[in-house]
Short mmCIF file of N, CA and C in Angstrom, two decimals:
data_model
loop_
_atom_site.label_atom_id
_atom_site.label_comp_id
_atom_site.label_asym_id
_atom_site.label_seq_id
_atom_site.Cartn_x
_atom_site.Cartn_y
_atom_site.Cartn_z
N UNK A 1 128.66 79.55 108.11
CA UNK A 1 129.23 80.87 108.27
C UNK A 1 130.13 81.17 107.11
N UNK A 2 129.61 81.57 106.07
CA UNK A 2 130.40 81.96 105.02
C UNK A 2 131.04 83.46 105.12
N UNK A 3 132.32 83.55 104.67
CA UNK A 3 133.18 84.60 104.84
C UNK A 3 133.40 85.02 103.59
N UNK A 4 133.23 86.25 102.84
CA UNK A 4 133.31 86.50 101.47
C UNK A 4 133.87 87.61 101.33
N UNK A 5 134.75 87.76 100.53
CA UNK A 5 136.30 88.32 100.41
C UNK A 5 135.75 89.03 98.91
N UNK A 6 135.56 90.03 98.68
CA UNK A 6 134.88 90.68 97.19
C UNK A 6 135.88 91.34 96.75
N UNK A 7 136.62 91.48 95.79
CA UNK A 7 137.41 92.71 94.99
C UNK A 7 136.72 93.23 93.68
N UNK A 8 136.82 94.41 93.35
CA UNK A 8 137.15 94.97 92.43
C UNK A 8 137.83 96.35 92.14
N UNK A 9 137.41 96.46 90.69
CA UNK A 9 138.25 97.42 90.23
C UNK A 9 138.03 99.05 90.87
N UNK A 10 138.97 99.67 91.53
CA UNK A 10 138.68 101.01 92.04
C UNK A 10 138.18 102.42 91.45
N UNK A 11 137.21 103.22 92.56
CA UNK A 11 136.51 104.00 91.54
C UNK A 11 135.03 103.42 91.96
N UNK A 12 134.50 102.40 92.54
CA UNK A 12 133.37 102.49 92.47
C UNK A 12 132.54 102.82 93.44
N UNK A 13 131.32 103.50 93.54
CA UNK A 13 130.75 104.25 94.54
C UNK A 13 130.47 103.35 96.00
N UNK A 14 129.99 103.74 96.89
CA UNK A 14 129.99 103.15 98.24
C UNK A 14 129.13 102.07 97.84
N UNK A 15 127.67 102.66 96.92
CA UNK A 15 126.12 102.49 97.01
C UNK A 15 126.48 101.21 96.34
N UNK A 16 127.36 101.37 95.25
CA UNK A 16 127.59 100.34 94.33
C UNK A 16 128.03 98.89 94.92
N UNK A 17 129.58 99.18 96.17
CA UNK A 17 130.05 98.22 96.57
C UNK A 17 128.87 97.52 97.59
N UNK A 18 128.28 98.33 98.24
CA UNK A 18 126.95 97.92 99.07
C UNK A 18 126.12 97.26 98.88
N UNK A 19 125.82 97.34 97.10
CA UNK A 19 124.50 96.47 96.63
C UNK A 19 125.19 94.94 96.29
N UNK A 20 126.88 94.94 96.36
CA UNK A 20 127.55 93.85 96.29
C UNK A 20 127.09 93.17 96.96
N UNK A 21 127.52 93.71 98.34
CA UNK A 21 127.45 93.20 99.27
C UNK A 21 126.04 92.49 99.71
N UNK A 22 124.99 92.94 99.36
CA UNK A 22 123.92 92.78 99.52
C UNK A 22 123.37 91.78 99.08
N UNK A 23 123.88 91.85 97.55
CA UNK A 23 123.46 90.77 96.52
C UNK A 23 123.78 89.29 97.16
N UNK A 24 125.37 89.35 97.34
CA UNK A 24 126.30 88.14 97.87
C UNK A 24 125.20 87.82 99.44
N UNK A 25 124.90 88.77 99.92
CA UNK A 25 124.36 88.02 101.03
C UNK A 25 123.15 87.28 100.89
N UNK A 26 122.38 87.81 100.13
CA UNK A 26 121.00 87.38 100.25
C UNK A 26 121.45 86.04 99.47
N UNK A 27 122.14 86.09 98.81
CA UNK A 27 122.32 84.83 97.73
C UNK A 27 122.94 83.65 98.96
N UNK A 28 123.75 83.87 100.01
CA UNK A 28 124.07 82.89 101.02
C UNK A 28 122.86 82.31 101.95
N UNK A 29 122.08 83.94 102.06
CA UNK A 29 121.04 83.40 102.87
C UNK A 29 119.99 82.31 102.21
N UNK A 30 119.49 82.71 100.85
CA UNK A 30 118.50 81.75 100.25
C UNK A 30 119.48 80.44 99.23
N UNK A 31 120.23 80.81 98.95
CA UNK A 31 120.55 79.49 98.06
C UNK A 31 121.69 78.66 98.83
N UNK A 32 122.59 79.16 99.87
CA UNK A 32 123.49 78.28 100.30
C UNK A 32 122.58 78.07 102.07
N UNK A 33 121.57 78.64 102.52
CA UNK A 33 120.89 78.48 103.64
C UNK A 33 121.74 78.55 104.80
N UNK A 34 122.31 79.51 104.98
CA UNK A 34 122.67 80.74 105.95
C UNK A 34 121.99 81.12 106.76
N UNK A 35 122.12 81.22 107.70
CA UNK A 35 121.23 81.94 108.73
C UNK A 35 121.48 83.58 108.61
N UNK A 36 120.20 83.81 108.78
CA UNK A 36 119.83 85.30 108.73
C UNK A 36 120.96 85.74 109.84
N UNK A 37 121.37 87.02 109.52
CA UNK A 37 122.17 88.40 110.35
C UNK A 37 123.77 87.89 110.42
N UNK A 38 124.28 86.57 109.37
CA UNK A 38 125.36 85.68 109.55
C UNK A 38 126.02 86.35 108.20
N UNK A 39 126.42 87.71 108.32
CA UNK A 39 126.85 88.47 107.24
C UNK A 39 128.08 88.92 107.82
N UNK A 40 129.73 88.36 106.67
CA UNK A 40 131.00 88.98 107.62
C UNK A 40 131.21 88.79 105.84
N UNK A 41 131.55 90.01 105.51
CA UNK A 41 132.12 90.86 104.81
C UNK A 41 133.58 91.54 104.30
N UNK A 42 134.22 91.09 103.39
CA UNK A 42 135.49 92.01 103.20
C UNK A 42 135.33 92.67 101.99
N UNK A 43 135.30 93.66 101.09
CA UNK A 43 134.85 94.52 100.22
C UNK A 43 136.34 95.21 99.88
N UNK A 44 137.25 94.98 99.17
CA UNK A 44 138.38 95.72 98.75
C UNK A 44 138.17 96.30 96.98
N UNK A 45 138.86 97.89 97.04
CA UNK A 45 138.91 97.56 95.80
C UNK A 45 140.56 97.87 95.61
N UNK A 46 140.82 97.85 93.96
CA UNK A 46 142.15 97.78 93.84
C UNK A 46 142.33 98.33 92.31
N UNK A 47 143.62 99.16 92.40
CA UNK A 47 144.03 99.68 91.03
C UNK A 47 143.99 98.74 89.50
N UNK A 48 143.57 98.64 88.75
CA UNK A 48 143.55 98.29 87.71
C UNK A 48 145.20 97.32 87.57
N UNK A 49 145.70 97.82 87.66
CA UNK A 49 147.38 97.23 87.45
C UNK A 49 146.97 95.98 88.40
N UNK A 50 146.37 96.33 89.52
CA UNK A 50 146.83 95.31 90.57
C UNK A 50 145.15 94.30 91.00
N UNK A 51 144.57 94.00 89.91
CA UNK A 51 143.34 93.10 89.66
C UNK A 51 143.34 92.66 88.14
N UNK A 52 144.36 91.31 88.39
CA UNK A 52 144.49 90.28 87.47
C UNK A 52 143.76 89.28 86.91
N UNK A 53 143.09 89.73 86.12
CA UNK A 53 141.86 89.08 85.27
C UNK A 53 142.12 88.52 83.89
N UNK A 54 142.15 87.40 83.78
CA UNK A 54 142.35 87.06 82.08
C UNK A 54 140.62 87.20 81.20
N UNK A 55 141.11 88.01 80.42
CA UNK A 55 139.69 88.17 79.80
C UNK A 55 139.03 87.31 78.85
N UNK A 56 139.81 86.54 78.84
CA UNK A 56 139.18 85.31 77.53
C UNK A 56 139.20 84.14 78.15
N UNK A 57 139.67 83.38 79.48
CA UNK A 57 140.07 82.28 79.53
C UNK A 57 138.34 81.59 79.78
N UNK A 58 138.24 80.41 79.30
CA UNK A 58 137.30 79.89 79.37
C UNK A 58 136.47 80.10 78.28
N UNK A 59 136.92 80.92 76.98
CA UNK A 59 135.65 81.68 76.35
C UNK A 59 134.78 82.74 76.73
N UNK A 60 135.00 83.03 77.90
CA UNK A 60 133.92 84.31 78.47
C UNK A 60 134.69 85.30 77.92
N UNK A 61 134.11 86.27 77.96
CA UNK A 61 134.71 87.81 77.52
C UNK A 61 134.54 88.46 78.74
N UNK A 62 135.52 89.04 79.44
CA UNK A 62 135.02 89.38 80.96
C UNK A 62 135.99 91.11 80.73
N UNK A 63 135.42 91.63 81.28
CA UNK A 63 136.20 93.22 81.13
C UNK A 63 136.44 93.81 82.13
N UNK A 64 136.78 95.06 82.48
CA UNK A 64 137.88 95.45 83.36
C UNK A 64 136.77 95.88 84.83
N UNK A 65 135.41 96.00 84.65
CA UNK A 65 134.31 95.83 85.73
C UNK A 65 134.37 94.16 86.40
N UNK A 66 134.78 93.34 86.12
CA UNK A 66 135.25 92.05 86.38
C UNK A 66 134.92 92.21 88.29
N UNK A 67 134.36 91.42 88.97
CA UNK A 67 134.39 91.68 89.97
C UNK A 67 134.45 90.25 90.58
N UNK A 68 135.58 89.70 91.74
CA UNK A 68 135.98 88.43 92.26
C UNK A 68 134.85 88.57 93.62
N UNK A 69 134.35 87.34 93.64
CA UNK A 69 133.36 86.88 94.95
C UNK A 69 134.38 85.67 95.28
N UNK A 70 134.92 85.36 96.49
CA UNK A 70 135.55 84.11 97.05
C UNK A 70 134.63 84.23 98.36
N UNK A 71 134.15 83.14 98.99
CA UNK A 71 133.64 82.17 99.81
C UNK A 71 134.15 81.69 100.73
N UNK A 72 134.31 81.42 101.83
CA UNK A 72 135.25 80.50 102.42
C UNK A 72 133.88 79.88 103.36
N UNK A 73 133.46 78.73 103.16
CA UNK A 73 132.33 78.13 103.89
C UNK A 73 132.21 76.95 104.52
N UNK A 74 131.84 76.60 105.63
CA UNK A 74 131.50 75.25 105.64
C UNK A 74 131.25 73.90 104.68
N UNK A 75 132.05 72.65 104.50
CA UNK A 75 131.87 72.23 103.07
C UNK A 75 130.22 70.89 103.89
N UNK A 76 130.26 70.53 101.96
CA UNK A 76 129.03 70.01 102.56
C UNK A 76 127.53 70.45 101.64
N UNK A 77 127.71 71.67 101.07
CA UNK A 77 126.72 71.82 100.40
C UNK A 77 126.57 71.08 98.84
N UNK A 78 125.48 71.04 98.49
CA UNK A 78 125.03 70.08 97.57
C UNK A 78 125.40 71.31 96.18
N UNK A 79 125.95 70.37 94.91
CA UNK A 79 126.28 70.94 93.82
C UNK A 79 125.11 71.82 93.23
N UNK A 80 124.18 71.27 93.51
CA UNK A 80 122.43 72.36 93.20
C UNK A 80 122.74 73.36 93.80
N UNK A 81 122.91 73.38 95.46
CA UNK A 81 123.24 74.71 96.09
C UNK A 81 123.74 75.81 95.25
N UNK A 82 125.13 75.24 95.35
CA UNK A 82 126.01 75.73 94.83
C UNK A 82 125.58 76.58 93.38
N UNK A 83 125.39 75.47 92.85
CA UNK A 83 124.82 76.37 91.54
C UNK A 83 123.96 77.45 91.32
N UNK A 84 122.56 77.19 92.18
CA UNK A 84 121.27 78.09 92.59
C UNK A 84 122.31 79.45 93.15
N UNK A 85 123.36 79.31 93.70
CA UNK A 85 124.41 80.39 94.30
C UNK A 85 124.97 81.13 93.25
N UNK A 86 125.61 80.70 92.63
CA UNK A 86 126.56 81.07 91.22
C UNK A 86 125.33 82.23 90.45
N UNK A 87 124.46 81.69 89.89
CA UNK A 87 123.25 82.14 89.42
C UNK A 87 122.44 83.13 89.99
N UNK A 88 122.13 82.73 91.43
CA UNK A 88 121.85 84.43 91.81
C UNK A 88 122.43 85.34 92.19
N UNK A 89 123.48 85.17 92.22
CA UNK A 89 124.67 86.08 92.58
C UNK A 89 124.52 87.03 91.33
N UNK A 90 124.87 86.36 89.83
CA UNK A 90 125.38 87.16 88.58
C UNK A 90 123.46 87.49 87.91
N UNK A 91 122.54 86.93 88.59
CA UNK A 91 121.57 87.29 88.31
C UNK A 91 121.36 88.89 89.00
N UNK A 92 121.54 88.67 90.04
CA UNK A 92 121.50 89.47 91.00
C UNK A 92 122.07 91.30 91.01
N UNK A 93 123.27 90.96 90.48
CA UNK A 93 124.25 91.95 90.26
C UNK A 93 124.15 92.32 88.83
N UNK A 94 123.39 91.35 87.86
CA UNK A 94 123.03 92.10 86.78
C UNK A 94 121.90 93.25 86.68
N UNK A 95 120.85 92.33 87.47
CA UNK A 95 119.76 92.88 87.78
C UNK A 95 119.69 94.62 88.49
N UNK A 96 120.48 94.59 89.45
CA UNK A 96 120.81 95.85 90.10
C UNK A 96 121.66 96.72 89.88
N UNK A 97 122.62 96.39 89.24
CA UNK A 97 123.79 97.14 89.25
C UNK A 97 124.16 97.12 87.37
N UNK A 98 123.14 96.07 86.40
CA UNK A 98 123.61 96.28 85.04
C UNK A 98 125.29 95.48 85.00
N UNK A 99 125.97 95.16 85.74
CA UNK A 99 127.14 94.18 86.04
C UNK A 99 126.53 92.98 84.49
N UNK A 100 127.16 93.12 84.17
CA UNK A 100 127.46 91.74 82.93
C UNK A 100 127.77 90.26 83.99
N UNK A 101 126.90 89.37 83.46
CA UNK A 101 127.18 88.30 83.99
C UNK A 101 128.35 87.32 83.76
N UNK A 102 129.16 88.00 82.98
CA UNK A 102 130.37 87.24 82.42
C UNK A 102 131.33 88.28 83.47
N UNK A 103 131.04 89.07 84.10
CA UNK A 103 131.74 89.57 84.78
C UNK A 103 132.02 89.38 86.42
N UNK A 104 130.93 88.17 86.70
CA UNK A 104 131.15 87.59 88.18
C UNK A 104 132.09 86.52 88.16
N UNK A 105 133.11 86.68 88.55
CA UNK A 105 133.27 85.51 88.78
C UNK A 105 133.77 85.29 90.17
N UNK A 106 133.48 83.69 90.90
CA UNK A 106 133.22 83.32 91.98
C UNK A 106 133.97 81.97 92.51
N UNK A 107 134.07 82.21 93.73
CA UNK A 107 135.21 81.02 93.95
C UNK A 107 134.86 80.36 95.39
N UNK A 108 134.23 79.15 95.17
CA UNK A 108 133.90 78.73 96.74
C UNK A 108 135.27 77.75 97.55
N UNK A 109 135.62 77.72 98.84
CA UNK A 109 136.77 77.40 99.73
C UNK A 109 136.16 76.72 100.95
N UNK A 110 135.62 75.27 100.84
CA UNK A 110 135.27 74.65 101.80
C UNK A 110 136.22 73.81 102.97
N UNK A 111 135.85 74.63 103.69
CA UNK A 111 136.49 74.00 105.19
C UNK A 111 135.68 73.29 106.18
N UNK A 112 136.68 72.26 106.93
CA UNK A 112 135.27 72.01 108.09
C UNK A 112 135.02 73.07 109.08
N UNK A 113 134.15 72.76 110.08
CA UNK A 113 133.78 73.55 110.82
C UNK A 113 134.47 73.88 112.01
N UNK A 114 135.58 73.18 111.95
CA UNK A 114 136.54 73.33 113.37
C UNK A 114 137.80 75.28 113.13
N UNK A 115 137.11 75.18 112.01
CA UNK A 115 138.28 76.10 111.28
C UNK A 115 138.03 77.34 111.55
N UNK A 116 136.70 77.42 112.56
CA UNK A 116 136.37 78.64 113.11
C UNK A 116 136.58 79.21 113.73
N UNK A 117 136.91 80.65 114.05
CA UNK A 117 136.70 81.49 115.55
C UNK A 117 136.12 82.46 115.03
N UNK A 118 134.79 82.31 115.87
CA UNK A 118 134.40 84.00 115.84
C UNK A 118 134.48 85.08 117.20
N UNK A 119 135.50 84.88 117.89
CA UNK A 119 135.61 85.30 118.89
C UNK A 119 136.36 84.47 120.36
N UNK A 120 136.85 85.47 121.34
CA UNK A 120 137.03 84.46 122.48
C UNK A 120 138.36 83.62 122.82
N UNK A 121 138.74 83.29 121.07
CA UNK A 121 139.74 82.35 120.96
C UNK A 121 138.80 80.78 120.84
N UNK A 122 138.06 80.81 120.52
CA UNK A 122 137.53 79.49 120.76
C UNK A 122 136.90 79.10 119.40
N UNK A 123 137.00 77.73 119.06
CA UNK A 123 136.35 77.68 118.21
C UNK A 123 134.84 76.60 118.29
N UNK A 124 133.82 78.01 118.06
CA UNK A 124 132.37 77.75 118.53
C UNK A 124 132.13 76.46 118.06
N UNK A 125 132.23 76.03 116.55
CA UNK A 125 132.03 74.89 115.81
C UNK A 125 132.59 73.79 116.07
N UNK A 126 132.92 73.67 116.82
CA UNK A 126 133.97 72.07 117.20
C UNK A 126 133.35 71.63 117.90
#
């Protein structure tokens, strides 16, 4: 049950944040193996002043379209996963949206599975 927390920069159309959203999912469903309709979503955007991006660190050149994907998932998946993830994500969002691939960047947050509630008060996973 991955939980994915998206920001970017404000100003961008619904259709736009949607195909985010879209992208990020299908990429959980086929490369991190997600179960289908297991889509929970947070989509913020935020003023320029207040989406802190260093544009050079690492050598990438990343610019003010810069858009953060964080994760919060069950840990456990294999570094291939992971990677096959990274990759269709910025494949993905290039592909559809023209997004520069130096402009994803992505952050996975593995927890166990006790760390859940999706309801009830209970946590289903334990």
């Amino acid at each position: 049950m991955p939980l994915a927390r998206i920001d970017l920069i404000e100003g961008k159309s619904v259709e736009y944040r949607r195909t985010i959203g879209d992208v990020v999912y299908e990429a959980i469903v086929s490369a991190l193996g997600a179960p289908k309709d297991d889509r929970f979503q947070v989509i913020t955007e935020h003023p320029a002043a207040d989406l802190i991006i260093d544009p050079t660190y690492l050598g990438i050149q990343r610019t003010p379209d810069c858009v953060v994907i964080q994760l919060t998932l069950n840990a456990g998946r294999t570094l291939e996963k992971k990677q096959a993830f990274y990759r269709q994500v910025a494949d993905g969002l290039h592909d559809r949206l023209g997004l520069r691939r130096e402009d994803v960047f992505i952050s996975l947050v593995e927890v166990s599975k006790e760390n859940w509630s999706f309801g009830n008060g209970e946590a289903q996973y334990a």
